[in-house]
Amino acid sequence: MTSNSTEIPYHFLPYVRIQYDWQLAYKQDSDNCWVAYQKDLKNTINGSVHSTKIDENNFKFESDYGFKLTPNKENKNNIKVENDKYSIEIYAPEKQLKVSGGKKRITAMGVSHLGELGVYGSTDGTLEVFETGDGQIRRKLDGHVGDVDLAMFFPSGRVILSGSSDSRLKIWDAIEGTCASTLVGHIGGITSASLIDRGRNLVSCSRDGTSKLWDVPTSSIISNLTKLSRPINDSFIASSLIDSISTNTNTNSNSNTTNNNNNNNNNNNNNNNNNNNNNNNNNNVDEREVGTDGKTIILAAEEGFLQAIDLRSKNMISQMNVVQSGEKSTRSVAFNACHVHKNYIIGGDHNGSIYFWDKRNLNSPFCRLQFTNSPIHHIKANSSNSKIANSIWVTSGDGCCFLLDLDKNQIITSLSGIDTDVVTSFNIVGNQAYLTSRDSIIRCYNNLLNI
């Protein structure tokens, strides 16, 4: 399936950023910091903020160039900033946990579904399980060689999945700190993994351009789902997509495509033929498969597209390219992140664009949003209990972590605390969030209003 060469509606998302350590003003009688309003990619209003202590419980924030700052009297980690009829809620970390005395650089992090335990991986190949309340280390997990780029909990909260640049995935007992099994099969660093249901099966992605379906109890590969020439950077498993995607694919299979898309069609046909020849179909399901029926894996490819693969049949049912009006070839900017939200399939690319496909019509994205030229690294669902139901979290390579209201096409919340460095992990549990960068600090945010 290919994309039509049409103009994709574009919206820039204005936002306000404030100095990453602005909350330190509360510890002094007066202080100064900077604030900036990004109106579009080329125009920024820069201002300065002066804070004055009025009494023990009240501070006054004054600024220039039209900025209005209103601190939350009940939560000193929250401030509302306004400029030019735009407003945003900004949160500072409630606490910052410095791991290993500041000697390690965090490359990945995960939090259990109840939020009581966390696990982080670092550049030295180790992981540490910690209590999110006080940062106390519970267990050290030693077994990888090289950067740990994946660290996540299974739904039970007692089992951890990790992946490293050493091309291996490991399953750990979070309570005992022991390695239960090692999954060997990739020849490049692990970039992403997605659990199917409670984790009997999982899908892994790698810099070697492959994605694999695994049986966890036997540490064996059920199927090689893809083989691309460049890395697969992210993955997301969704339910209830196959019928709508398959119907759309069949509808478009009879339509004529332009000469500009012939190469992409040939690649798609080759991928489908390889999948059909090498994998089982619905009538011959591997006995190790659990929960793959009705599941679709979305892959974010560095080659510049998203792929949707039916996990039961192993067939690629759609390849989502981006072709702008007037271009001679398919756009090839790397996709770093992907997500499925309501009827949207969402992809974030290396140039800061966030593309939206309607799952009922994958011919072309129906919208492109942007707030930065830096790479998009994470796209996450908001809390299931959120007051803003149609919203997603997005992080970028310049330290931004924003909540996007998709009904208004507006950034409504920002998490401060990272200066201009890349966000290496983002986790949200209930009304709490956890953020890391390429340093030794875990930033913890509580009582967020919009989630």
Coordinates of C-alpha atoms in Angstrom, one line a residue:
M1 CA 0.0 0.0 0.0
T2 CA 1.4 3.4 -0.9
S3 CA 0.5 7.0 -0.1
N4 CA -1.1 9.4 -2.5
S5 CA 0.9 12.5 -3.4
T6 CA -1.3 15.1 -1.7
E7 CA -0.7 18.1 0.4
I8 CA -0.8 17.1 4.1
P9 CA -2.5 19.6 6.4
Y10 CA 0.1 21.1 8.7
H11 CA -0.2 22.8 12.1
F12 CA 2.6 24.3 14.1
L13 CA 2.1 23.9 17.9
P14 CA 3.2 27.1 19.8
Y15 CA 4.6 26.5 23.2
V16 CA 6.3 28.2 26.2
R17 CA 9.5 26.9 27.8
I18 CA 11.0 28.2 31.1
Q19 CA 14.4 27.7 32.5
Y20 CA 14.7 24.1 33.5
D21 CA 15.4 24.9 37.2
W22 CA 12.9 27.7 37.6
Q23 CA 11.4 26.3 40.8
L24 CA 14.7 27.1 42.7
A25 CA 13.2 30.6 43.0
Y26 CA 11.2 29.4 46.0
K27 CA 14.4 28.9 47.9
Q28 CA 15.5 32.5 47.6
D29 CA 14.1 35.9 48.4
S30 CA 14.5 36.9 44.8
D31 CA 15.8 35.3 41.6
N32 CA 15.9 35.6 37.8
C33 CA 15.4 33.0 35.1
W34 CA 14.5 33.0 31.4
V35 CA 11.2 32.2 29.6
A36 CA 10.6 31.8 25.8
Y37 CA 7.5 31.7 23.7
Q38 CA 7.9 29.7 20.4
K39 CA 5.3 31.2 18.0
D40 CA 6.6 29.2 15.1
L41 CA 9.8 27.5 13.9
K42 CA 11.4 30.9 13.1
N43 CA 10.0 33.3 15.6
T44 CA 10.6 33.2 19.4
I45 CA 9.8 35.8 22.0
N46 CA 12.4 35.7 24.8
G47 CA 11.8 37.2 28.2
S48 CA 13.2 37.3 31.7
V49 CA 11.4 36.4 34.9
H50 CA 12.0 38.1 38.3
S51 CA 10.6 36.4 41.4
T52 CA 10.1 38.1 44.7
K53 CA 9.2 36.5 48.0
I54 CA 6.1 38.1 49.5
D55 CA 5.8 35.9 52.6
E56 CA 6.5 32.3 53.6
N57 CA 3.7 31.0 51.4
N58 CA 3.6 33.4 48.5
F59 CA 5.9 34.5 45.7
K60 CA 5.4 37.0 42.9
F61 CA 6.6 36.4 39.4
E62 CA 7.1 39.3 37.1
S63 CA 8.2 39.3 33.5
D64 CA 8.5 41.4 30.3
Y65 CA 7.4 41.0 26.6
G66 CA 3.8 40.1 27.5
F67 CA 4.5 37.1 29.7
K68 CA 2.2 36.5 32.6
L69 CA 3.2 33.9 35.2
T70 CA 0.8 32.5 37.8
P71 CA 2.2 30.1 40.4
N72 CA -0.1 27.4 41.9
K73 CA -0.4 28.3 45.6
E74 CA -1.2 24.7 46.5
N75 CA 1.6 23.1 44.4
K76 CA 4.8 25.1 44.1
N77 CA 6.0 22.7 41.4
N78 CA 3.3 24.0 39.0
I79 CA 3.1 27.4 37.3
K80 CA 0.9 28.7 34.6
V81 CA 2.5 30.8 31.8
E82 CA 0.6 33.0 29.4
N83 CA 1.5 35.0 26.3
D84 CA -0.4 36.2 23.3
K85 CA -3.7 34.4 24.3
Y86 CA -1.8 31.2 24.7
S87 CA -1.4 29.5 28.1
I88 CA 0.4 26.3 29.3
E89 CA 0.7 24.5 32.6
I90 CA 4.4 23.8 33.5
Y91 CA 5.5 21.3 36.1
A92 CA 8.9 21.0 37.8
P93 CA 9.9 17.6 39.3
E94 CA 8.6 17.1 42.8
K95 CA 11.8 15.1 43.5
Q96 CA 14.9 14.2 41.6
L97 CA 16.6 10.8 42.4
K98 CA 20.3 10.8 41.6
V99 CA 21.5 7.3 40.9
S100 CA 24.9 5.8 41.9
G101 CA 26.0 9.1 43.2
G102 CA 25.8 10.7 39.8
K103 CA 28.3 8.3 38.3
K104 CA 26.0 6.6 35.8
R105 CA 24.3 7.8 32.7
I106 CA 20.7 6.6 32.3
T107 CA 19.9 5.2 28.9
A108 CA 16.5 3.5 29.6
M109 CA 13.9 3.3 32.3
G110 CA 10.6 1.6 33.1
V111 CA 8.1 1.7 36.0
S112 CA 5.7 -1.0 37.2
H113 CA 2.0 -0.6 36.5
L114 CA 1.3 0.3 40.2
G115 CA 4.2 2.8 40.3
E116 CA 6.0 1.3 43.3
L117 CA 9.1 0.0 41.5
G118 CA 11.3 1.3 38.8
V119 CA 14.2 0.0 36.8
Y120 CA 16.8 1.9 34.9
G121 CA 19.6 0.8 32.6
S122 CA 22.9 2.6 32.0
T123 CA 25.9 2.7 29.7
D124 CA 27.8 0.1 31.6
G125 CA 25.4 -2.7 30.8
T126 CA 23.8 -2.9 34.2
L127 CA 20.3 -2.3 35.5
E128 CA 19.1 -1.4 38.9
V129 CA 15.7 -1.9 40.5
F130 CA 14.7 0.9 42.8
E131 CA 11.7 2.1 44.9
T132 CA 10.2 5.1 43.3
G133 CA 9.2 6.6 46.6
D134 CA 12.8 7.2 47.9
G135 CA 15.1 5.9 45.2
Q136 CA 16.4 3.0 47.4
I137 CA 18.1 0.4 45.3
R138 CA 16.5 -3.1 45.7
R139 CA 18.5 -5.2 43.2
K140 CA 21.3 -4.8 40.7
L141 CA 20.9 -6.7 37.4
D142 CA 24.3 -7.5 35.8
G143 CA 24.5 -9.4 32.5
H144 CA 24.5 -7.1 29.5
V145 CA 27.5 -5.7 27.6
G146 CA 27.1 -2.2 26.3
D147 CA 24.3 0.4 26.6
V148 CA 21.0 -0.8 28.0
D149 CA 18.4 0.7 25.6
L150 CA 15.3 -1.1 26.8
A151 CA 14.0 -1.5 30.4
M152 CA 10.4 -2.3 31.1
F153 CA 8.2 -4.3 33.5
F154 CA 5.8 -7.1 32.6
P155 CA 2.2 -6.4 33.7
S156 CA 2.8 -8.5 36.9
G157 CA 5.2 -6.0 38.2
R158 CA 7.6 -8.8 39.2
V159 CA 9.3 -9.5 35.9
I160 CA 11.6 -7.1 33.9
L161 CA 12.5 -7.2 30.2
S162 CA 15.7 -5.6 29.1
G163 CA 17.5 -5.1 25.8
S164 CA 21.0 -3.9 25.0
S165 CA 23.4 -2.9 22.3
D166 CA 24.8 -6.4 22.8
S167 CA 21.8 -7.6 20.7
R168 CA 20.3 -9.7 23.5
L169 CA 17.1 -9.5 25.5
K170 CA 17.0 -10.7 29.0
I171 CA 14.1 -11.6 31.3
W172 CA 14.7 -10.8 35.0
D173 CA 13.0 -11.6 38.3
A174 CA 12.6 -8.1 39.8
I175 CA 12.3 -9.4 43.3
E176 CA 15.2 -11.8 43.4
G177 CA 17.4 -10.0 40.9
T178 CA 18.1 -13.2 38.9
C179 CA 18.1 -13.6 35.1
A180 CA 15.5 -16.2 34.1
S181 CA 16.4 -16.4 30.4
T182 CA 18.2 -14.7 27.6
L183 CA 16.7 -14.3 24.1
V184 CA 19.4 -14.6 21.4
G185 CA 18.6 -14.0 17.8
H186 CA 19.3 -10.4 16.8
I187 CA 22.6 -9.4 15.4
G188 CA 22.2 -5.7 16.1
G189 CA 21.4 -3.6 19.2
I190 CA 17.8 -3.9 20.7
T191 CA 15.8 -0.7 20.1
S192 CA 12.3 -1.6 21.3
A193 CA 10.0 -4.4 22.4
S194 CA 6.2 -4.8 22.9
L195 CA 4.5 -7.4 25.1
I196 CA 1.5 -9.3 23.8
D197 CA -1.2 -9.4 26.6
R198 CA 0.6 -10.5 29.8
G199 CA 3.9 -11.3 28.0
R200 CA 3.8 -15.0 27.1
N201 CA 4.8 -13.7 23.6
L202 CA 6.6 -10.5 22.7
V203 CA 7.9 -8.7 19.7
S204 CA 11.4 -7.2 19.6
C205 CA 13.0 -4.7 17.2
S206 CA 16.6 -4.1 16.5
R207 CA 19.2 -2.0 14.7
D208 CA 19.7 -5.0 12.4
G209 CA 16.4 -4.1 10.7
T210 CA 14.5 -7.1 12.0
S211 CA 11.5 -7.6 14.2
K212 CA 10.9 -11.0 15.8
L213 CA 8.0 -12.7 17.6
W214 CA 9.2 -14.6 20.6
D215 CA 7.9 -17.3 22.9
V216 CA 9.2 -16.3 26.4
P217 CA 8.9 -19.6 28.3
T218 CA 11.1 -21.4 25.8
S219 CA 13.3 -18.4 24.8
S220 CA 12.7 -19.3 21.2
I221 CA 11.8 -17.3 18.0
I222 CA 8.3 -18.1 16.7
S223 CA 8.7 -15.9 13.6
N224 CA 10.9 -13.4 11.9
L225 CA 8.4 -10.7 11.0
T226 CA 10.5 -8.3 9.0
K227 CA 13.9 -7.7 7.5
L228 CA 14.7 -4.2 6.5
S229 CA 18.0 -2.6 5.5
R230 CA 18.0 0.0 8.3
P231 CA 17.0 -0.1 12.0
I232 CA 13.5 -0.4 13.4
N233 CA 13.3 2.2 16.1
D234 CA 10.0 1.6 17.8
S235 CA 7.0 -0.7 18.0
F236 CA 3.5 -0.7 19.3
I237 CA 0.9 -3.6 19.5
A238 CA -2.7 -2.7 18.9
S239 CA -6.0 -4.6 18.9
S240 CA -9.0 -4.1 16.6
L241 CA -7.0 -2.7 13.7
I242 CA -6.9 -5.6 11.3
D243 CA -10.4 -5.4 9.9
S244 CA -10.3 -1.7 9.1
I245 CA -6.7 -1.9 7.8
S246 CA -7.4 -5.0 5.7
T247 CA -10.6 -3.5 4.2
N248 CA -8.7 -0.4 3.3
T249 CA -5.8 -2.3 1.8
N250 CA -8.2 -4.4 -0.4
T251 CA -10.1 -1.3 -1.5
N252 CA -6.8 0.4 -2.7
S253 CA -5.3 -2.7 -4.3
N254 CA -7.4 -2.2 -7.4
S255 CA -6.5 1.5 -7.8
N256 CA -3.7 2.7 -10.1
T257 CA -0.6 4.1 -8.5
T258 CA 1.8 6.7 -10.0
N259 CA 5.2 5.8 -11.5
N260 CA 6.8 7.5 -8.6
N261 CA 5.6 4.9 -6.2
N262 CA 6.5 1.8 -8.3
N263 CA 9.6 1.1 -6.3
N264 CA 7.7 1.2 -3.1
N265 CA 5.1 -1.2 -4.4
N266 CA 7.7 -3.6 -5.6
N267 CA 9.3 -3.5 -2.1
N268 CA 5.9 -4.1 -0.5
N269 CA 5.2 -7.0 -2.8
N270 CA 8.6 -8.6 -2.0
N271 CA 8.0 -8.2 1.7
N272 CA 4.6 -9.8 1.5
N273 CA 5.9 -12.7 -0.6
N274 CA 8.7 -13.3 1.9
N275 CA 6.3 -13.2 4.8
N276 CA 3.9 -15.5 3.0
N277 CA 6.7 -18.0 2.2
N278 CA 8.4 -18.0 5.6
N279 CA 5.5 -17.7 8.1
N280 CA 2.5 -19.6 9.1
N281 CA -1.0 -18.6 8.2
N282 CA -4.2 -18.5 10.2
N283 CA -4.9 -22.2 9.4
N284 CA -1.5 -23.3 10.8
V285 CA -0.9 -21.4 14.0
D286 CA 2.3 -22.2 16.0
E287 CA 1.3 -23.9 19.3
R288 CA 3.6 -21.4 21.1
E289 CA 1.5 -18.4 20.1
V290 CA -0.7 -16.9 22.8
G291 CA -2.8 -13.8 22.2
T292 CA -1.7 -13.0 18.7
D293 CA -5.2 -13.3 17.1
G294 CA -6.5 -9.9 16.3
K295 CA -3.3 -8.1 17.1
T296 CA -1.3 -5.8 14.8
I297 CA 2.2 -4.7 15.4
I298 CA 3.1 -1.1 14.2
L299 CA 6.8 -0.6 13.4
A300 CA 8.6 2.7 13.1
A301 CA 11.3 2.3 10.4
E302 CA 14.4 4.3 9.9
E303 CA 13.9 3.9 6.2
G304 CA 11.1 6.5 6.5
F305 CA 7.8 4.7 6.9
L306 CA 5.5 2.8 9.4
Q307 CA 4.6 -0.8 8.8
A308 CA 1.5 -2.6 10.1
I309 CA 1.8 -6.4 10.4
D310 CA -0.9 -8.9 11.3
L311 CA 0.7 -11.0 14.1
R312 CA -1.4 -14.0 13.5
S313 CA -0.9 -14.4 9.7
K314 CA 2.6 -12.6 9.8
N315 CA 1.6 -10.7 6.7
M316 CA 2.4 -7.0 6.2
I317 CA -1.0 -5.5 5.7
S318 CA 0.1 -1.8 5.2
Q319 CA 3.1 0.3 4.7
M320 CA 2.5 4.0 5.6
N321 CA 4.7 6.3 3.6
V322 CA 4.7 10.1 3.5
V323 CA 4.6 11.7 0.1
Q324 CA 4.2 15.5 -0.2
S325 CA 2.6 17.2 -3.2
G326 CA 5.2 17.7 -5.9
E327 CA 7.8 15.4 -4.6
K328 CA 9.3 12.9 -7.0
S329 CA 9.9 10.1 -4.5
T330 CA 8.7 8.8 -1.1
R331 CA 9.9 10.8 1.8
S332 CA 12.7 8.9 3.6
V333 CA 13.2 10.8 6.9
A334 CA 13.6 8.2 9.7
F335 CA 10.6 7.4 11.9
N336 CA 11.7 7.1 15.6
A337 CA 8.4 6.6 17.4
C338 CA 5.0 5.2 16.8
H339 CA 1.7 4.8 18.7
V340 CA -2.0 4.0 18.2
H341 CA -4.5 6.3 19.8
K342 CA -8.3 5.9 19.3
N343 CA -8.6 5.9 15.5
Y344 CA -5.2 7.3 14.9
I345 CA -1.9 5.7 13.9
I346 CA 0.8 8.1 14.9
G347 CA 4.4 8.4 13.8
G348 CA 7.1 10.8 14.9
D349 CA 10.1 11.4 12.7
H350 CA 13.7 12.6 13.0
N351 CA 12.8 16.1 11.9
G352 CA 10.3 16.8 14.6
S353 CA 7.1 16.0 12.6
I354 CA 4.2 14.0 14.0
Y355 CA 2.1 12.3 11.4
F356 CA -1.5 11.1 11.9
W357 CA -3.1 8.4 9.8
D358 CA -6.8 7.5 10.2
K359 CA -6.7 3.7 10.7
R360 CA -9.7 3.5 8.3
N361 CA -7.9 5.2 5.5
L362 CA -4.1 4.8 5.3
N363 CA -3.6 6.2 1.9
S364 CA -2.0 9.3 3.3
P365 CA -1.6 11.1 6.7
F366 CA -4.5 13.4 7.3
C367 CA -2.5 15.8 9.5
R368 CA 1.1 16.8 10.4
L369 CA 1.9 18.5 13.7
Q370 CA 5.2 20.0 14.7
F371 CA 6.7 22.0 17.5
T372 CA 10.5 21.4 17.0
N373 CA 13.1 20.5 14.4
S374 CA 14.6 18.0 16.8
P375 CA 13.8 14.2 16.6
I376 CA 10.6 12.9 18.2
H377 CA 11.6 10.1 20.6
H378 CA 8.5 9.0 22.5
I379 CA 4.8 9.1 21.8
K380 CA 2.7 7.8 24.8
A381 CA -0.9 7.6 25.8
N382 CA -2.1 9.9 28.5
S383 CA -3.4 8.4 31.7
S384 CA -6.6 6.3 31.2
N385 CA -8.3 8.5 34.0
S386 CA -7.4 11.7 32.2
K387 CA -9.8 14.6 32.1
I388 CA -8.4 15.3 28.6
A389 CA -9.2 12.0 26.9
N390 CA -8.0 12.8 23.4
S391 CA -4.4 13.6 24.3
I392 CA -0.9 12.2 23.9
W393 CA 2.5 12.8 25.4
V394 CA 5.4 13.5 23.1
T395 CA 9.1 14.0 23.9
S396 CA 11.9 15.3 21.7
G397 CA 15.6 15.4 21.3
D398 CA 15.9 19.0 22.7
G399 CA 14.5 18.1 26.1
C400 CA 10.8 18.8 25.5
C401 CA 8.1 16.7 27.1
F402 CA 4.6 18.0 26.2
L403 CA 1.0 16.9 26.5
L404 CA -0.9 17.5 23.3
D405 CA -4.6 18.1 23.3
L406 CA -5.6 16.7 19.9
D407 CA -9.1 18.2 19.9
K408 CA -7.6 21.7 20.1
N409 CA -4.2 20.9 18.4
Q410 CA -2.6 22.6 21.3
I411 CA 0.2 21.9 23.8
I412 CA -1.4 22.2 27.2
T413 CA 1.2 20.8 29.6
S414 CA 5.0 20.8 29.8
L415 CA 7.4 18.9 32.1
S416 CA 10.5 21.0 32.9
G417 CA 13.7 19.7 34.5
I418 CA 15.7 18.9 31.4
D419 CA 17.7 21.7 29.8
T420 CA 18.2 21.0 26.1
D421 CA 19.3 17.3 26.1
V422 CA 17.5 14.3 24.7
V423 CA 14.8 12.6 26.7
T424 CA 15.9 9.0 27.0
S425 CA 12.8 7.6 28.7
F426 CA 9.3 8.7 29.7
N427 CA 6.9 6.8 31.9
I428 CA 3.4 7.7 33.1
V429 CA 1.5 5.9 35.9
G430 CA -1.7 7.4 37.2
N431 CA -1.1 11.1 37.8
Q432 CA 2.6 10.6 38.1
A433 CA 5.3 10.9 35.4
Y434 CA 9.0 9.9 35.3
L435 CA 11.5 11.5 33.0
T436 CA 15.2 10.8 32.3
S437 CA 17.9 12.3 30.1
R438 CA 21.6 11.3 29.5
D439 CA 22.6 12.1 33.0
S440 CA 22.2 10.3 36.4
I441 CA 18.9 11.9 37.4
I442 CA 15.4 10.4 37.5
R443 CA 12.9 13.2 37.5
C444 CA 9.6 12.5 39.3
Y445 CA 6.4 14.5 38.8
N446 CA 3.3 14.2 40.9
N447 CA -0.3 15.5 40.9
L448 CA -0.4 16.6 37.3
L449 CA -3.7 18.3 36.6
N450 CA -4.3 17.3 33.0
I451 CA -3.7 13.6 33.5

